[in-house]
Amino acid sequence: MIVVVMGVAGSGKTTISRLLAQTMECSFLEGDSLHSDANVAKMSQGLPLTDADRGPWLAAVHAEVRKAFVRGEDLVVACSALKQAYRALLAGGIPVTWVHLDAPADIIRARLEHRTGHFMKANMLSSQIEALERPADAIAVDASQEPAAIVEEILARLRLRTDC
């Protein structure tokens, strides 16, 4: 099973994806680690990425998803995947289960303002919220909960989907 945990910056994608992968005893991929140096530099300056900037990055994430799928391995990916077009590129025909972490903007902004050592700054949150196309087919989870409760909810809802 390939699970992509998506949402805007500060929604908890990395924290939740790591915990989920650990609980599922599978691999974890931090999508942000595949950004080019140019993308990281741009975001570090507070500039939002364009679709052209994201294309190679999404292709790189897809390549890793494809490797896991071909090997028959489970994988949990943390990736913003804000637009449907991005999700289509990332999945590229591979069955992916989407998990959308969602929380009020004030909670997410507070998290971003207290985060250190990350290229995504709080001033970029509004551009991400504007770009977000909420997925109709995702498991939507309230990201303002404690991480353990979020992972428990995701696992329960994954079980419901695979039992059908």
Coordinates of C-alpha atoms in Angstrom, one line a residue:
M1 CA 0.0 0.0 0.0
I2 CA 1.2 3.5 -0.9
V3 CA -0.1 6.2 1.5
V4 CA 0.6 9.8 0.8
V5 CA 0.0 12.2 3.7
M6 CA -0.7 15.6 2.2
G7 CA -1.6 19.1 3.4
V8 CA -0.2 22.6 3.6
A9 CA 3.0 23.4 5.4
G10 CA 2.7 23.0 9.1
S11 CA -0.2 20.5 9.0
G12 CA 2.1 17.8 10.4
K13 CA 2.9 15.8 7.3
T14 CA 6.4 14.7 8.3
T15 CA 5.5 13.9 11.9
I16 CA 2.4 11.9 11.1
S17 CA 4.0 10.2 8.1
R18 CA 7.0 9.0 10.2
L19 CA 4.8 7.7 13.0
L20 CA 2.4 6.1 10.5
A21 CA 5.3 4.4 8.7
Q22 CA 6.8 3.2 12.0
T23 CA 3.5 1.8 13.1
M24 CA 2.9 0.1 9.7
E25 CA 6.5 -1.1 9.8
C26 CA 7.2 0.2 6.3
S27 CA 9.4 2.8 4.6
F28 CA 9.0 6.5 4.9
L29 CA 9.7 9.1 2.2
E30 CA 10.0 12.9 3.0
G31 CA 8.9 14.4 -0.3
D32 CA 10.6 17.7 0.6
S33 CA 14.0 15.9 0.6
L34 CA 13.6 15.6 -3.2
H35 CA 13.2 19.3 -3.9
S36 CA 16.0 20.8 -6.1
D37 CA 18.5 23.2 -4.5
A38 CA 16.9 25.9 -6.6
N39 CA 13.4 25.2 -5.2
V40 CA 14.7 25.2 -1.7
A41 CA 16.5 28.5 -2.3
K42 CA 13.3 30.0 -3.8
M43 CA 11.1 28.9 -0.9
S44 CA 13.8 30.0 1.6
Q45 CA 13.4 33.5 0.2
G46 CA 9.7 33.4 0.8
L47 CA 8.8 32.9 -2.8
P48 CA 6.1 30.3 -3.7
L49 CA 7.0 27.7 -6.3
T50 CA 5.4 27.7 -9.8
D51 CA 3.9 24.7 -11.4
A52 CA 7.0 24.6 -13.6
D53 CA 9.2 24.5 -10.5
R54 CA 7.2 21.6 -9.1
G55 CA 7.2 19.4 -12.2
P56 CA 10.7 17.9 -11.7
W57 CA 10.1 17.5 -8.0
L58 CA 6.8 15.7 -8.5
A59 CA 8.5 13.5 -11.1
A60 CA 11.2 12.6 -8.5
V61 CA 8.6 11.7 -5.9
H62 CA 6.7 9.6 -8.4
A63 CA 9.9 7.8 -9.3
E64 CA 10.3 6.8 -5.6
V65 CA 6.6 5.8 -5.3
R66 CA 6.9 3.7 -8.5
K67 CA 10.0 1.9 -7.2
A68 CA 8.2 0.9 -4.0
F69 CA 5.1 -0.2 -5.9
V70 CA 7.1 -2.3 -8.4
R71 CA 8.9 -4.0 -5.5
G72 CA 5.5 -4.6 -3.8
E73 CA 6.6 -2.6 -0.7
D74 CA 4.4 -0.5 1.5
L75 CA 5.5 3.2 1.6
V76 CA 4.3 6.3 3.5
V77 CA 5.1 9.6 1.8
A78 CA 4.9 13.1 3.2
C79 CA 4.2 15.5 0.4
S80 CA 2.1 18.7 0.1
A81 CA 0.4 17.6 -3.1
L82 CA -1.9 20.6 -2.9
K83 CA -3.6 20.4 -6.4
Q84 CA -5.3 17.5 -8.1
A85 CA -2.9 17.9 -11.1
Y86 CA 0.0 17.4 -8.7
R87 CA -1.6 14.3 -7.2
A88 CA -2.2 12.9 -10.6
L89 CA 1.5 13.4 -11.5
L90 CA 2.7 12.0 -8.2
A91 CA 0.5 8.9 -8.5
G92 CA 1.0 8.4 -12.3
G93 CA -1.5 5.5 -12.4
I94 CA -0.2 3.8 -9.3
P95 CA -3.0 3.2 -6.7
V96 CA -2.3 5.7 -3.9
T97 CA -4.3 6.2 -0.7
W98 CA -4.4 9.9 0.1
V99 CA -4.6 11.2 3.7
H100 CA -5.3 14.9 4.0
L101 CA -4.2 16.6 7.2
D102 CA -6.4 19.6 7.8
A103 CA -6.5 22.2 10.6
P104 CA -7.5 25.8 11.1
A105 CA -5.1 28.3 9.5
D106 CA -4.3 29.9 12.9
I107 CA -3.1 26.6 14.4
I108 CA -1.0 25.9 11.3
R109 CA 0.4 29.4 11.3
A110 CA 1.4 29.1 15.0
R111 CA 3.2 25.9 14.2
L112 CA 5.1 27.5 11.4
E113 CA 6.1 30.5 13.5
H114 CA 7.6 28.2 16.1
R115 CA 9.4 25.9 13.6
T116 CA 13.1 26.3 13.1
G117 CA 15.5 25.1 10.5
H118 CA 13.0 24.6 7.7
F119 CA 12.8 26.5 4.4
M120 CA 9.0 26.9 4.5
K121 CA 8.2 30.1 6.4
A122 CA 4.9 31.1 7.9
N123 CA 4.5 34.0 5.4
M124 CA 4.0 31.3 2.6
L125 CA 1.1 29.7 4.3
S126 CA -1.5 31.9 2.6
S127 CA -0.2 30.9 -0.9
Q128 CA -0.5 27.2 0.1
I129 CA -4.0 27.6 1.4
E130 CA -5.0 29.4 -1.8
A131 CA -3.4 26.7 -4.0
L132 CA -5.0 23.8 -2.0
E133 CA -7.6 21.8 -3.9
R134 CA -9.2 19.6 -1.3
P135 CA -9.2 16.0 -2.5
A136 CA -12.6 14.3 -2.5
D137 CA -11.1 10.9 -2.4
A138 CA -8.8 11.4 0.6
I139 CA -9.1 10.3 4.2
A140 CA -9.5 13.7 5.8
V141 CA -8.2 14.0 9.3
D142 CA -8.3 16.8 11.8
A143 CA -4.6 17.7 12.2
S144 CA -5.1 19.7 15.3
Q145 CA -5.3 16.5 17.3
E146 CA -2.3 14.9 19.0
P147 CA -0.1 12.9 16.6
A148 CA -0.9 9.5 18.2
A149 CA -4.6 10.1 17.9
I150 CA -4.2 11.2 14.2
V151 CA -2.2 8.0 13.4
E152 CA -4.8 5.9 15.2
E153 CA -7.6 7.5 13.2
I154 CA -5.7 7.0 9.9
L155 CA -5.0 3.3 10.7
A156 CA -8.6 2.7 11.6
R157 CA -9.8 4.3 8.4
L158 CA -7.2 2.5 6.3
R159 CA -8.5 -0.8 7.7
L160 CA -12.1 0.2 6.8
R161 CA -11.0 0.9 3.2
T162 CA -9.1 -2.4 2.8
D163 CA -11.8 -4.5 4.4
C164 CA -14.3 -3.5 1.7

